[in-house]
Coordinates of C-alpha atoms in Angstrom, one line a residue:
X25 CA -0.3 -0.2 -0.1
X26 CA 1.3 3.2 -0.7
X27 CA -0.3 6.6 1.0
X28 CA -0.2 9.2 3.3
X29 CA -1.8 11.1 6.4
X30 CA -2.8 14.5 6.3
X31 CA -4.9 17.2 8.4
X32 CA -7.5 19.7 6.8
X33 CA -9.3 21.9 9.1
X34 CA -8.4 20.0 12.0
X35 CA -9.2 16.7 10.1
X36 CA -7.1 13.7 9.7
X37 CA -7.5 12.7 6.1
X38 CA -5.9 9.3 5.4
X39 CA -5.9 8.2 1.5
X40 CA -3.9 4.8 0.6
X41 CA -4.0 3.2 -2.4
X42 CA -2.7 -0.5 -3.8
X43 CA 0.0 -0.3 -6.0
X44 CA 0.7 -3.7 -8.2
X45 CA 4.0 -3.9 -10.0
X46 CA 4.8 -6.6 -12.8
X47 CA 1.1 -6.8 -13.1
X48 CA 0.9 -10.5 -13.5
X49 CA -2.5 -12.3 -15.3
X50 CA -3.2 -13.7 -11.9
X51 CA -3.5 -10.0 -10.6
X52 CA -7.3 -10.1 -12.3
X53 CA -9.9 -9.7 -10.1
X54 CA -12.2 -7.7 -7.7
X55 CA -10.5 -6.1 -5.1
X56 CA -11.8 -4.1 -1.6
X57 CA -10.5 -1.5 0.3
X58 CA -11.1 -2.3 4.1
X59 CA -10.3 -0.4 7.3
X60 CA -10.2 -2.0 10.5
X61 CA -11.6 -1.0 13.8
X62 CA -9.7 1.2 16.4
X63 CA -10.4 1.4 19.9
X64 CA -11.8 4.8 18.9
X65 CA -14.1 3.5 16.3
X66 CA -15.1 -0.2 16.5
X67 CA -16.6 -0.3 12.9
X68 CA -15.1 -2.3 10.3
X69 CA -15.0 -0.3 7.4
X70 CA -15.4 -1.9 3.7
X71 CA -15.2 -0.1 0.5
X72 CA -16.7 -1.0 -2.9
X73 CA -15.3 -3.7 -5.0
X74 CA -12.9 -2.6 -7.8
X75 CA -12.6 -4.9 -10.7
X76 CA -8.9 -5.0 -12.1
X77 CA -9.0 -6.3 -15.9
X78 CA -5.7 -7.8 -16.5
X79 CA -5.2 -7.8 -20.4
X80 CA -2.3 -9.1 -22.5
X81 CA -1.3 -9.3 -26.2
X82 CA -1.2 -12.5 -28.0
X83 CA 2.3 -14.3 -27.9
X84 CA 2.4 -14.1 -31.8
X85 CA 0.6 -14.6 -35.2
X86 CA 1.2 -17.3 -37.2
X87 CA 0.1 -18.7 -40.5
X88 CA -0.2 -22.6 -40.8
X89 CA 1.9 -23.9 -43.7
X90 CA 5.1 -21.9 -43.7
X91 CA 5.7 -18.8 -46.0
X92 CA 4.5 -20.0 -48.9
X93 CA 1.0 -21.4 -49.4
X94 CA 0.1 -23.3 -52.4
X95 CA -3.4 -23.8 -53.7
X96 CA -4.7 -25.8 -56.7
X97 CA -6.4 -23.1 -59.4
X98 CA -10.1 -23.0 -58.5
X99 CA -9.8 -25.4 -55.8
X100 CA -11.2 -23.8 -52.6
X101 CA -8.4 -23.8 -50.2
X102 CA -8.5 -23.0 -46.1
X103 CA -5.5 -21.0 -44.7
X104 CA -5.4 -20.8 -41.1
X105 CA -3.8 -18.1 -38.6
X106 CA -3.3 -18.6 -35.0
X107 CA -2.9 -15.9 -32.2
X108 CA -2.5 -17.8 -28.8
X109 CA -2.2 -16.1 -25.3
X110 CA -4.4 -13.3 -25.9
X111 CA -6.5 -11.2 -23.3
X112 CA -8.8 -10.3 -24.3
X113 CA -9.6 -12.5 -27.3
X114 CA -8.0 -10.8 -30.3
X115 CA -10.0 -9.8 -33.3
X116 CA -8.5 -11.9 -36.4
X117 CA -8.4 -9.7 -39.9
X118 CA -7.3 -11.0 -43.4
X119 CA -5.9 -8.8 -46.4
X120 CA -5.0 -9.5 -49.7
X121 CA -2.3 -7.9 -51.7
X122 CA -4.0 -5.6 -54.4
X123 CA -7.5 -6.0 -53.1
X124 CA -7.8 -5.1 -49.6
X125 CA -9.5 -6.8 -46.5
X126 CA -11.3 -10.2 -46.9
X127 CA -14.9 -10.2 -45.1
X128 CA -16.1 -13.4 -46.6
X129 CA -15.9 -16.5 -46.3
X130 CA -13.9 -15.9 -42.8
X131 CA -14.6 -17.6 -39.4
X132 CA -12.9 -17.9 -36.3
X133 CA -12.6 -20.2 -33.0
X134 CA -11.6 -18.8 -29.6
X135 CA -10.4 -21.3 -26.7
X136 CA -10.3 -19.4 -23.4
X137 CA -7.9 -21.0 -20.4
X138 CA -10.5 -20.9 -17.3
X139 CA -7.4 -20.3 -15.2
X140 CA -5.1 -18.0 -16.8
X141 CA -8.1 -16.2 -18.6
X142 CA -6.3 -15.9 -21.8
X143 CA -7.8 -16.8 -24.7
X144 CA -6.3 -18.8 -28.0
X145 CA -8.2 -17.9 -31.5
X146 CA -8.0 -19.6 -34.7
X147 CA -9.5 -17.7 -37.8
X148 CA -9.4 -19.5 -41.2
X149 CA -10.1 -17.6 -44.3
X150 CA -11.3 -20.2 -47.8
X151 CA -9.3 -18.9 -50.7
X152 CA -10.6 -19.8 -54.3
X153 CA -7.4 -19.1 -56.1
X154 CA -7.7 -17.8 -59.7
X155 CA -4.3 -17.0 -61.7
X156 CA -4.5 -13.2 -60.5
X157 CA -3.2 -14.6 -57.3
X158 CA -0.8 -16.2 -58.1
X159 CA 2.6 -14.9 -55.9
X160 CA 0.1 -12.5 -54.2
X161 CA 0.4 -12.1 -49.9
X162 CA -2.0 -13.1 -48.0
X163 CA -1.7 -11.4 -44.5
X164 CA -3.6 -12.2 -41.3
X165 CA -3.8 -9.5 -38.6
X166 CA -4.7 -10.0 -34.8
X167 CA -5.6 -7.1 -32.2
X168 CA -6.5 -6.4 -29.0
X169 CA -6.5 -3.5 -26.1
X170 CA -3.2 -4.4 -25.2
X171 CA -1.8 -3.9 -28.2
X172 CA -0.7 -0.2 -29.7
X173 CA -0.3 -1.8 -33.4
X174 CA -2.1 -4.8 -34.6
X175 CA 0.5 -8.3 -34.8
X176 CA 0.4 -9.4 -38.5
X177 CA 2.0 -12.3 -40.8
X178 CA 1.5 -12.9 -44.2
X179 CA 2.1 -15.8 -46.5
X180 CA 2.8 -15.7 -50.6
X181 CA 0.2 -17.4 -52.4
X182 CA 1.7 -20.3 -55.1
X183 CA -1.4 -21.2 -57.4
X184 CA -0.4 -24.6 -58.9
X185 CA -2.4 -25.7 -62.0
X186 CA -2.5 -28.6 -64.4
X187 CA -0.7 -28.2 -67.6
X188 CA -2.3 -25.6 -70.5
X189 CA -1.4 -26.8 -73.7
X190 CA -1.8 -25.8 -77.5
X191 CA -1.0 -28.1 -80.1
X192 CA 0.1 -27.7 -83.4
X193 CA 2.2 -28.7 -86.5
X194 CA 4.9 -27.8 -89.3
X195 CA 2.6 -27.8 -92.0
X196 CA 0.9 -24.5 -93.5
X197 CA -1.0 -26.2 -96.2
X198 CA -3.3 -29.1 -96.7
X199 CA -1.5 -32.2 -95.4
X200 CA -0.5 -34.4 -97.7
X201 CA 0.4 -38.2 -97.8
X202 CA 4.2 -38.8 -97.3
X203 CA 4.3 -35.6 -95.9
X204 CA 7.2 -34.9 -92.9
X205 CA 5.0 -33.8 -89.9
X206 CA 5.8 -32.6 -86.6
X207 CA 3.4 -32.3 -83.9
X208 CA 4.3 -29.7 -81.5
X209 CA 2.6 -28.8 -77.9
X210 CA 3.4 -26.3 -75.8
X211 CA 2.0 -24.2 -72.9
X212 CA 2.7 -23.7 -69.6
X213 CA 2.2 -25.6 -65.7
X214 CA 2.6 -25.2 -62.1
X215 CA 5.0 -27.2 -60.9
X216 CA 6.5 -27.1 -64.2
X217 CA 7.9 -30.6 -64.2
X218 CA 5.6 -32.6 -67.0
X219 CA 5.6 -35.9 -68.5
X220 CA 4.1 -36.1 -72.2
X221 CA 2.1 -38.7 -73.7
X222 CA 1.1 -39.5 -77.0
X223 CA -2.1 -41.3 -78.3
X224 CA -3.4 -42.2 -82.1
X225 CA -7.1 -42.5 -81.8
X226 CA -7.1 -43.0 -78.1
X227 CA -4.2 -45.8 -78.1
X228 CA -0.9 -44.9 -76.6
X229 CA 2.0 -44.7 -79.4
X230 CA 4.9 -45.8 -77.7
X231 CA 8.4 -44.7 -76.8
X232 CA 7.2 -41.2 -77.6
X233 CA 7.7 -39.1 -74.2
X234 CA 8.5 -35.9 -75.5
X235 CA 6.4 -32.3 -76.5
X236 CA 6.6 -33.1 -79.8
X237 CA 6.1 -36.0 -82.4
X238 CA 7.7 -36.8 -85.8
X239 CA 5.9 -38.7 -88.3
X240 CA 8.8 -39.2 -91.0
X241 CA 5.9 -40.2 -94.0
X242 CA 2.4 -39.8 -92.9
X243 CA 0.3 -42.4 -94.8
X244 CA -3.1 -42.4 -96.0
X245 CA -4.1 -44.5 -93.0
X246 CA -3.5 -41.4 -90.7
X247 CA -6.7 -39.8 -92.4
X248 CA -9.8 -38.8 -90.3
X249 CA -7.4 -40.3 -87.1
X250 CA -6.7 -38.1 -84.0
X251 CA -3.6 -37.4 -82.8
X252 CA -3.7 -36.3 -79.0
X253 CA -1.3 -34.5 -77.1
X254 CA -1.4 -35.2 -73.1
X255 CA 0.7 -33.4 -70.4
X256 CA 0.5 -34.4 -66.7
X257 CA 2.1 -33.1 -63.6
X258 CA 1.0 -33.4 -59.7
X259 CA -2.0 -31.1 -60.3
X260 CA -3.7 -33.5 -63.2
X261 CA -4.0 -34.0 -66.9
X262 CA -4.6 -31.8 -70.0
X263 CA -4.8 -32.9 -73.5
X264 CA -5.1 -31.3 -76.8
X265 CA -6.0 -33.2 -80.2
X266 CA -6.3 -32.6 -83.9
X267 CA -8.3 -34.6 -86.2
X268 CA -5.9 -35.2 -89.7
X269 CA -7.0 -34.4 -93.3
X270 CA -4.8 -35.9 -95.3
X271 CA -4.5 -35.6 -98.8
X272 CA -3.8 -38.7 -100.8
X273 CA -4.1 -40.4 -104.0
X274 CA -6.8 -42.7 -105.3
X275 CA -6.4 -46.2 -103.6
X276 CA -8.9 -49.5 -105.0
X277 CA -10.4 -51.5 -102.0
X278 CA -11.7 -54.7 -102.2
X279 CA -11.7 -55.0 -105.9
X280 CA -12.1 -58.6 -107.5
X281 CA -9.9 -58.5 -110.7
X282 CA -10.8 -61.8 -112.0
X283 CA -14.4 -62.4 -113.0
X284 CA -15.3 -65.5 -114.0
X285 CA -18.6 -65.9 -116.6
X286 CA -21.0 -67.8 -118.7
X287 CA -21.9 -66.7 -122.0
X288 CA -25.6 -65.6 -122.2
X289 CA -25.5 -64.5 -118.5
X290 CA -25.2 -61.2 -116.8
X291 CA -22.2 -59.6 -114.5
X292 CA -21.9 -56.9 -112.5
X293 CA -18.2 -55.5 -112.4
X294 CA -17.6 -53.4 -109.0
X295 CA -14.7 -51.1 -108.6
X296 CA -14.4 -49.1 -105.2
X297 CA -11.5 -46.4 -104.3
X298 CA -11.0 -44.1 -101.5
X299 CA -9.0 -41.4 -101.9
X300 CA -9.0 -37.3 -100.3
X301 CA -10.6 -36.0 -102.2
X302 CA -13.1 -38.9 -103.0
X303 CA -12.1 -40.0 -106.7
X304 CA -14.4 -40.4 -109.6
X305 CA -14.6 -43.4 -111.1
X306 CA -14.7 -44.7 -114.9
X307 CA -14.9 -47.7 -116.7
X308 CA -13.9 -48.4 -120.0
X309 CA -12.5 -51.2 -122.6
X310 CA -8.7 -51.6 -122.7
X311 CA -8.9 -51.1 -126.2
X312 CA -10.9 -47.5 -126.2
X313 CA -11.1 -44.3 -124.4
X314 CA -15.6 -44.4 -124.4
X315 CA -16.6 -44.5 -121.2
X316 CA -18.7 -47.5 -120.4
X317 CA -19.9 -46.4 -116.7
X318 CA -19.1 -43.4 -114.3
X319 CA -20.4 -45.1 -111.3
X320 CA -18.5 -47.7 -109.2
X321 CA -20.5 -50.4 -111.0
X322 CA -20.4 -51.7 -114.9
X323 CA -23.1 -54.3 -115.8
X324 CA -22.9 -56.4 -118.5
X325 CA -26.0 -58.1 -120.2
X326 CA -26.1 -61.1 -122.2
X327 CA -22.3 -61.6 -122.5
X328 CA -20.8 -62.8 -125.8
X329 CA -17.4 -63.8 -126.4
X330 CA -16.4 -60.3 -127.8
X331 CA -17.4 -59.0 -124.2
X332 CA -14.4 -61.1 -122.8
X333 CA -11.3 -59.8 -121.8
X334 CA -9.4 -56.7 -119.7
X335 CA -11.7 -53.7 -118.6
X336 CA -9.9 -50.4 -117.3
X337 CA -11.3 -48.9 -113.7
X338 CA -9.9 -45.2 -113.7
X339 CA -10.0 -43.5 -110.6
X340 CA -9.8 -39.9 -110.9
X341 CA -9.2 -36.9 -108.0
X342 CA -11.0 -34.1 -108.2
X343 CA -9.7 -31.0 -109.6
X344 CA -6.4 -33.1 -111.2
X345 CA -5.0 -33.3 -107.5
X346 CA -3.7 -36.4 -108.2
X347 CA -2.5 -38.5 -110.9
X348 CA -5.1 -41.0 -112.2
X349 CA -5.1 -44.6 -111.3
X350 CA -5.8 -47.2 -113.3
X351 CA -7.0 -50.8 -112.4
X352 CA -7.3 -54.1 -114.7
X353 CA -10.1 -56.1 -114.5
X354 CA -10.8 -59.4 -116.3
X355 CA -13.6 -61.0 -117.7
X356 CA -12.7 -64.9 -118.0
X357 CA -14.7 -67.5 -119.7
X358 CA -15.6 -70.1 -117.5
X359 CA -15.2 -73.6 -119.1
X360 CA -13.2 -77.2 -118.6
X361 CA -9.8 -77.3 -117.4
X362 CA -6.7 -76.9 -119.6
X363 CA -3.2 -78.3 -118.9
X364 CA -0.4 -75.7 -120.5
X365 CA 2.9 -77.4 -118.7
X366 CA 5.7 -78.4 -120.6
X367 CA 5.7 -81.9 -121.6
X368 CA 9.2 -82.2 -120.8
X369 CA 10.6 -81.0 -117.6
X370 CA 14.3 -81.9 -116.0
X371 CA 15.8 -82.4 -112.5
X372 CA 19.4 -83.2 -111.5
X373 CA 19.8 -86.8 -109.6
X374 CA 20.4 -87.1 -106.1
X375 CA 18.8 -83.7 -105.4
X376 CA 15.1 -82.7 -104.6
X377 CA 13.3 -82.2 -108.0
X378 CA 10.0 -81.0 -108.6
X379 CA 7.1 -81.7 -111.5
X380 CA 5.1 -78.9 -112.5
X381 CA 1.4 -78.8 -113.6
X382 CA 0.4 -75.6 -114.7
X383 CA -3.8 -75.5 -115.0
X384 CA -5.9 -73.1 -116.8
X385 CA -9.4 -73.3 -115.2
X386 CA -11.8 -70.6 -114.9
X387 CA -13.4 -71.5 -112.1
X388 CA -10.6 -73.0 -110.1
X389 CA -10.3 -77.0 -110.2
X390 CA -12.1 -79.2 -107.4
X391 CA -9.4 -81.5 -108.1
X392 CA -5.7 -82.3 -109.3
X393 CA -4.1 -86.0 -109.2
X394 CA -1.1 -87.0 -109.8
X395 CA -0.4 -90.6 -111.1
X396 CA 2.9 -92.7 -110.9
X397 CA 3.4 -96.2 -112.3
X398 CA -0.8 -96.5 -113.2
X399 CA -1.3 -95.7 -109.5
X400 CA -2.7 -92.3 -107.6
X401 CA 0.2 -91.1 -105.6
X402 CA -0.7 -90.8 -101.7
X403 CA 1.2 -88.0 -100.5
X404 CA 0.7 -89.0 -96.6
X405 CA 2.0 -92.8 -97.1
X406 CA 5.2 -92.5 -99.8
X407 CA 7.1 -90.2 -97.4
X408 CA 8.6 -88.6 -100.4
X409 CA 6.2 -86.8 -102.1
X410 CA 4.2 -83.7 -101.3
X411 CA 2.5 -80.7 -103.2
X412 CA 2.3 -77.0 -103.2
X413 CA -0.1 -74.9 -105.0
X414 CA -0.1 -71.5 -106.0
X415 CA -3.5 -69.8 -106.9
X416 CA -3.7 -67.4 -110.0
X417 CA -5.9 -65.3 -111.8
X418 CA -7.4 -68.0 -114.1
X419 CA -6.0 -71.2 -113.0
X420 CA -3.2 -72.8 -110.6
X421 CA 0.2 -74.4 -110.4
X422 CA 0.1 -77.4 -109.0
X423 CA 3.9 -79.0 -108.3
X424 CA 4.5 -82.2 -107.0
X425 CA 7.7 -82.5 -104.9
X426 CA 10.2 -85.3 -105.1
X427 CA 12.9 -85.6 -102.2
X428 CA 16.3 -87.1 -103.0
X429 CA 15.6 -88.1 -106.9
X430 CA 17.0 -91.5 -107.6
X431 CA 17.4 -93.1 -111.4
X432 CA 13.9 -95.0 -110.7
X433 CA 12.0 -91.2 -110.1
X434 CA 12.6 -90.5 -114.0
X435 CA 10.2 -90.9 -116.3
X436 CA 6.3 -90.5 -116.3
X437 CA 4.5 -88.4 -114.6
X438 CA 0.0 -88.2 -115.3
X439 CA -1.2 -84.9 -114.2
X440 CA -5.1 -85.2 -114.2
X441 CA -7.3 -82.0 -113.0
X442 CA -11.1 -81.6 -112.5
X443 CA -13.5 -78.8 -112.8
X444 CA -17.1 -78.3 -112.9
X445 CA -16.9 -77.9 -116.6
X446 CA -15.0 -80.9 -117.3
X447 CA -11.3 -82.3 -116.7
X448 CA -7.8 -82.7 -118.7
X449 CA -4.9 -85.3 -118.4
X450 CA -1.3 -84.5 -119.7
X451 CA 1.6 -86.8 -119.4
X452 CA 4.8 -85.0 -118.0
X453 CA 8.0 -86.7 -118.5
X454 CA 10.8 -85.6 -115.8
X455 CA 14.1 -86.1 -117.3
X456 CA 17.9 -85.9 -115.8
X457 CA 19.2 -82.2 -116.7
X458 CA 21.6 -82.3 -119.4
X459 CA 25.2 -81.2 -118.7
X460 CA 27.0 -79.1 -121.0
X461 CA 30.2 -80.4 -122.8
X462 CA 33.7 -79.5 -121.3
X463 CA 34.3 -79.0 -124.8
X464 CA 31.8 -76.7 -125.8
X465 CA 32.4 -74.3 -122.6
X466 CA 35.9 -74.1 -123.6
X467 CA 35.0 -73.2 -127.4
X468 CA 32.4 -70.4 -126.2
X469 CA 35.4 -68.8 -124.0
X470 CA 37.7 -68.7 -127.3
X471 CA 35.2 -67.6 -129.2
X472 CA 34.4 -64.6 -127.4
X473 CA 38.2 -63.4 -127.0
X474 CA 38.3 -64.1 -130.8
X475 CA 35.9 -61.7 -131.1
X476 CA 37.2 -59.0 -128.5
X477 CA 40.7 -59.3 -130.3
X478 CA 39.3 -58.5 -133.3
X479 CA 37.3 -55.3 -132.2
X480 CA 40.5 -54.1 -130.3
X481 CA 42.5 -54.8 -133.6
X482 CA 40.0 -52.6 -135.7
X483 CA 39.7 -50.0 -133.4
X484 CA 43.9 -49.6 -133.5
X485 CA 44.1 -49.7 -137.1
X486 CA 41.6 -47.0 -137.0
X487 CA 43.8 -44.2 -134.7
X488 CA 46.7 -45.1 -136.7
X489 CA 44.8 -44.3 -139.9
X490 CA 43.7 -41.4 -138.4
X491 CA 47.3 -40.0 -137.1
X492 CA 48.9 -40.6 -140.6
X493 CA 45.9 -39.0 -142.1
X494 CA 46.4 -35.9 -139.5
X495 CA 50.4 -36.0 -140.3
X496 CA 49.5 -35.7 -144.1
X497 CA 47.3 -32.6 -143.3
X498 CA 49.5 -30.8 -141.2
X499 CA 52.5 -31.1 -144.2
X500 CA 50.4 -29.6 -146.9
X501 CA 49.4 -26.2 -147.5
X502 CA 45.9 -26.3 -147.7
X503 CA 45.2 -23.6 -150.4
X504 CA 48.0 -25.4 -152.6
X505 CA 46.5 -28.7 -152.2
X506 CA 43.3 -27.8 -152.8
X507 CA 44.2 -26.2 -156.4
X508 CA 46.1 -29.4 -157.2
X509 CA 43.0 -31.6 -156.5
X510 CA 40.9 -28.7 -158.7
X511 CA 43.3 -30.0 -161.8
X512 CA 43.7 -33.5 -161.2
X513 CA 40.7 -34.9 -159.5
X514 CA 38.6 -37.2 -162.0
X515 CA 35.4 -38.7 -161.2
X516 CA 36.7 -42.0 -160.4
X517 CA 39.2 -40.1 -157.8
X518 CA 36.6 -38.2 -156.3
X519 CA 34.5 -41.5 -155.9
X520 CA 37.5 -43.2 -154.1
X521 CA 38.1 -40.4 -151.8
X522 CA 34.0 -40.4 -150.9
X523 CA 34.4 -44.0 -150.4
X524 CA 37.0 -43.8 -147.8
X525 CA 35.2 -41.0 -146.2
X526 CA 32.4 -43.5 -146.0
X527 CA 35.2 -45.9 -144.8
X528 CA 36.0 -43.6 -142.2
X529 CA 32.4 -42.8 -140.9
X530 CA 32.0 -46.7 -140.5
X531 CA 34.9 -46.8 -138.2
X532 CA 33.8 -43.9 -136.7
X533 CA 30.5 -45.1 -135.8
X534 CA 31.9 -48.6 -134.7
X535 CA 34.6 -47.4 -132.7
X536 CA 33.7 -43.8 -131.5
X537 CA 36.2 -41.5 -129.3
X538 CA 35.6 -37.9 -130.4
X539 CA 32.0 -38.0 -131.8
X540 CA 29.8 -36.8 -128.7
X541 CA 26.5 -37.5 -131.5
X542 CA 27.0 -41.3 -131.2
X543 CA 26.1 -41.1 -127.3
X544 CA 22.6 -39.8 -128.6
X545 CA 22.2 -43.0 -130.9
X546 CA 23.2 -45.1 -127.7
X547 CA 20.8 -43.4 -126.0
X548 CA 18.1 -44.2 -128.4
X549 CA 19.5 -48.1 -128.1
X550 CA 19.5 -47.6 -124.1
X551 CA 15.7 -46.0 -124.0
X552 CA 14.0 -48.4 -121.5
X553 CA 10.4 -46.8 -122.5
X554 CA 11.1 -47.9 -126.3
X555 CA 9.0 -50.9 -127.3
X556 CA 10.0 -52.3 -130.5
X557 CA 8.4 -55.4 -130.7
X558 CA 5.5 -53.7 -132.3
X559 CA 3.0 -56.2 -130.1
X560 CA 2.2 -52.9 -127.2
X561 CA 2.8 -53.9 -123.5
X562 CA 3.0 -57.5 -121.9
X563 CA -0.1 -57.1 -119.0
X564 CA 0.2 -59.7 -116.5
X565 CA 2.5 -62.3 -115.3
X566 CA -0.4 -63.8 -113.4
X567 CA -2.2 -64.7 -116.1
X568 CA -1.8 -68.0 -118.0
X569 CA -4.7 -67.3 -121.0
X570 CA -3.6 -70.1 -122.9
X571 CA -0.1 -69.2 -123.3
X572 CA 2.9 -71.9 -123.3
X573 CA 5.0 -71.4 -120.6
X574 CA 8.3 -69.6 -121.3
X575 CA 11.4 -69.8 -119.4
X576 CA 9.6 -70.5 -116.4
X577 CA 7.3 -67.3 -116.5
X578 CA 3.6 -67.2 -117.7
X579 CA 2.8 -64.5 -120.2
X580 CA -0.6 -63.0 -121.0
X581 CA -2.1 -61.3 -124.2
X582 CA -0.4 -58.5 -125.6
X583 CA -2.5 -55.2 -126.1
X584 CA -1.1 -52.4 -127.9
X585 CA -2.0 -49.3 -126.7
X586 CA -1.8 -45.6 -127.7
X587 CA 0.3 -44.1 -125.2
X588 CA 3.1 -46.8 -126.1
X589 CA 6.2 -45.1 -127.6
X590 CA 6.3 -45.9 -131.4
X591 CA 8.7 -48.6 -132.9
X592 CA 12.5 -47.5 -133.3
X593 CA 12.2 -47.7 -137.2
X594 CA 9.8 -44.4 -137.1
X595 CA 12.2 -42.5 -135.1
X596 CA 13.4 -39.1 -136.4
X597 CA 12.3 -39.9 -139.8
X598 CA 14.9 -42.7 -140.4
X599 CA 13.8 -45.6 -142.3
X600 CA 15.5 -48.6 -141.3
X601 CA 14.2 -50.8 -144.2
X602 CA 15.9 -48.3 -146.6
X603 CA 19.0 -48.7 -145.2
X604 CA 19.2 -51.6 -143.1
X605 CA 22.2 -51.6 -140.6
X606 CA 25.1 -50.4 -142.7
X607 CA 26.7 -47.1 -143.0
X608 CA 27.4 -47.3 -146.6
X609 CA 24.7 -45.6 -149.5
X610 CA 23.7 -48.0 -151.8
X611 CA 24.4 -47.3 -155.4
X612 CA 21.5 -47.8 -156.8
X613 CA 20.1 -44.2 -155.1
X614 CA 19.9 -41.5 -157.6
X615 CA 21.0 -39.0 -155.1
X616 CA 24.2 -40.5 -154.4
X617 CA 26.1 -37.2 -155.1
X618 CA 24.0 -34.9 -153.1
X619 CA 22.8 -37.1 -150.1
X620 CA 20.7 -35.6 -146.9
X621 CA 21.6 -37.0 -143.4
X622 CA 20.0 -34.2 -141.7
X623 CA 17.5 -36.5 -140.2
X624 CA 19.4 -39.2 -139.8
X625 CA 20.9 -40.0 -136.2
X626 CA 22.6 -43.0 -137.1
X627 CA 25.2 -41.5 -139.7
X628 CA 28.0 -39.1 -139.5
X629 CA 28.0 -36.7 -141.8
X630 CA 30.6 -36.7 -144.8
X631 CA 33.4 -34.7 -145.0
X632 CA 33.2 -31.6 -146.6
X633 CA 35.4 -31.4 -149.6
X634 CA 35.3 -27.5 -149.7
X635 CA 37.1 -27.2 -146.5
X636 CA 38.9 -30.8 -146.1
X637 CA 42.0 -32.1 -147.8
X638 CA 42.3 -36.1 -148.3
X639 CA 45.8 -37.2 -147.6
X640 CA 47.1 -38.6 -151.2
X641 CA 49.5 -40.7 -149.9
X642 CA 47.3 -43.2 -148.2

């Protein structure tokens, strides 16, 4: 107690106060001032109660989770702030950088300790983060009467989101088949660690874990496919996709090229093609440009023999975007089978051999039998015989295989074939391969060497003759020599010099060294586009069609097409029927003295007598 006694007008006044130093929370309560009795005044005096309230600031303000608060974009997230030990309970306030105080979606939980009378406060704010909230500060403040300035703390928002991506490719024009295409995905994500996956029509493309996908030559199979790019981080996955529109040339699909028919019946030929743009279909005969149909089907009624043969289905892209595609379709007459194999075939002893039975059969054979020594061969029991069969357009090739040929295996084999229109039988002889005698081989080699020596000798003689001729020109004054020849030349001399010129031309033709024009002739002969047979193009090696087997290959009909190259004999106006292969001119020609070589690529022009001196000492 602190106070003093004073006298005022003979009255004694005593005033005493209770002073509390270092106030503690336990000092909080009700207080009374009591005057005890004295000898002069036995009364007990008690003052009114006085309440002492002790206030205290909170210990500190803390936000759970550290200085960085991660939120998922668009997902409501609670942020908790604590202020413990305050008396009275502190008021909790929330602020967002750039926005100000947050008044919505906050609530407070206060817990008071009865013994200490302090209150622990928890305040929670619920935020639904936006892109703009990233790296913004959220501040929590606590204030009560014990604080002159509020206590505060803050966290920085880290707004996380799944990848946001865009998909593109490197083709700026319409995409075409066989283009190199790179699909790329780019964008942003938080966290930035992203795993990539590529899908085609919903199925994962193996081994593609980068942000791009390369297709070296994109095919038409990708048309209308969906290419998907998927990016994933710990927040989630995002996909971007492109549906492809690929331009590609017409392609025939599911077309039966070989149609067996009966005479006087009707048949419908079908030709389906795909492409982008969708192709237009046109039917025509192989020997005509006139269209028979411009739809996918061609119907022929009451088929006659003249209707048999090859038809062409043409698939054309709109606006000439691609080359027109053509497919040959054969109309084949049904009938009894016919064996077209060689009747004598060869094999070597002690090796595996085979006998081929080549059958033209429309429709395909129902059964093929092999007979040896008047008995049908049982392949299962024989242990040495087996068969293989290859199906062709208008028949089959049935091959009888014989393991480890012995002398007894050579001889006659009978092939018998059946179909619904009849049957055919042929006897095929299997003979030993004839070996070429050594003397024939030696003779052929010697003959080849002799031919090479002859050609080499001719070239050497030509070069020597040319060398001496050039020396003679160098030694003789051209003007003087020309005058001498004007005086001495006779018709016979002129003829000799002209024939000499022709001989030189002939050598130049066969031993070319300095004349580039000869290369043009070689190019003509070597041009693979020329068809000098005059029969046209070989259409298919998969058609037996009644032709004999030649050198192990099957040949089809020859059909001359208008788009083929013309025969060599008509090239450049040169007619080989007049000159043959000789480079000498015929003595019977009336234009002998003034021949015209302007259109002849096979001969060199003669020497110009007005500028050239002939060697007189040859």
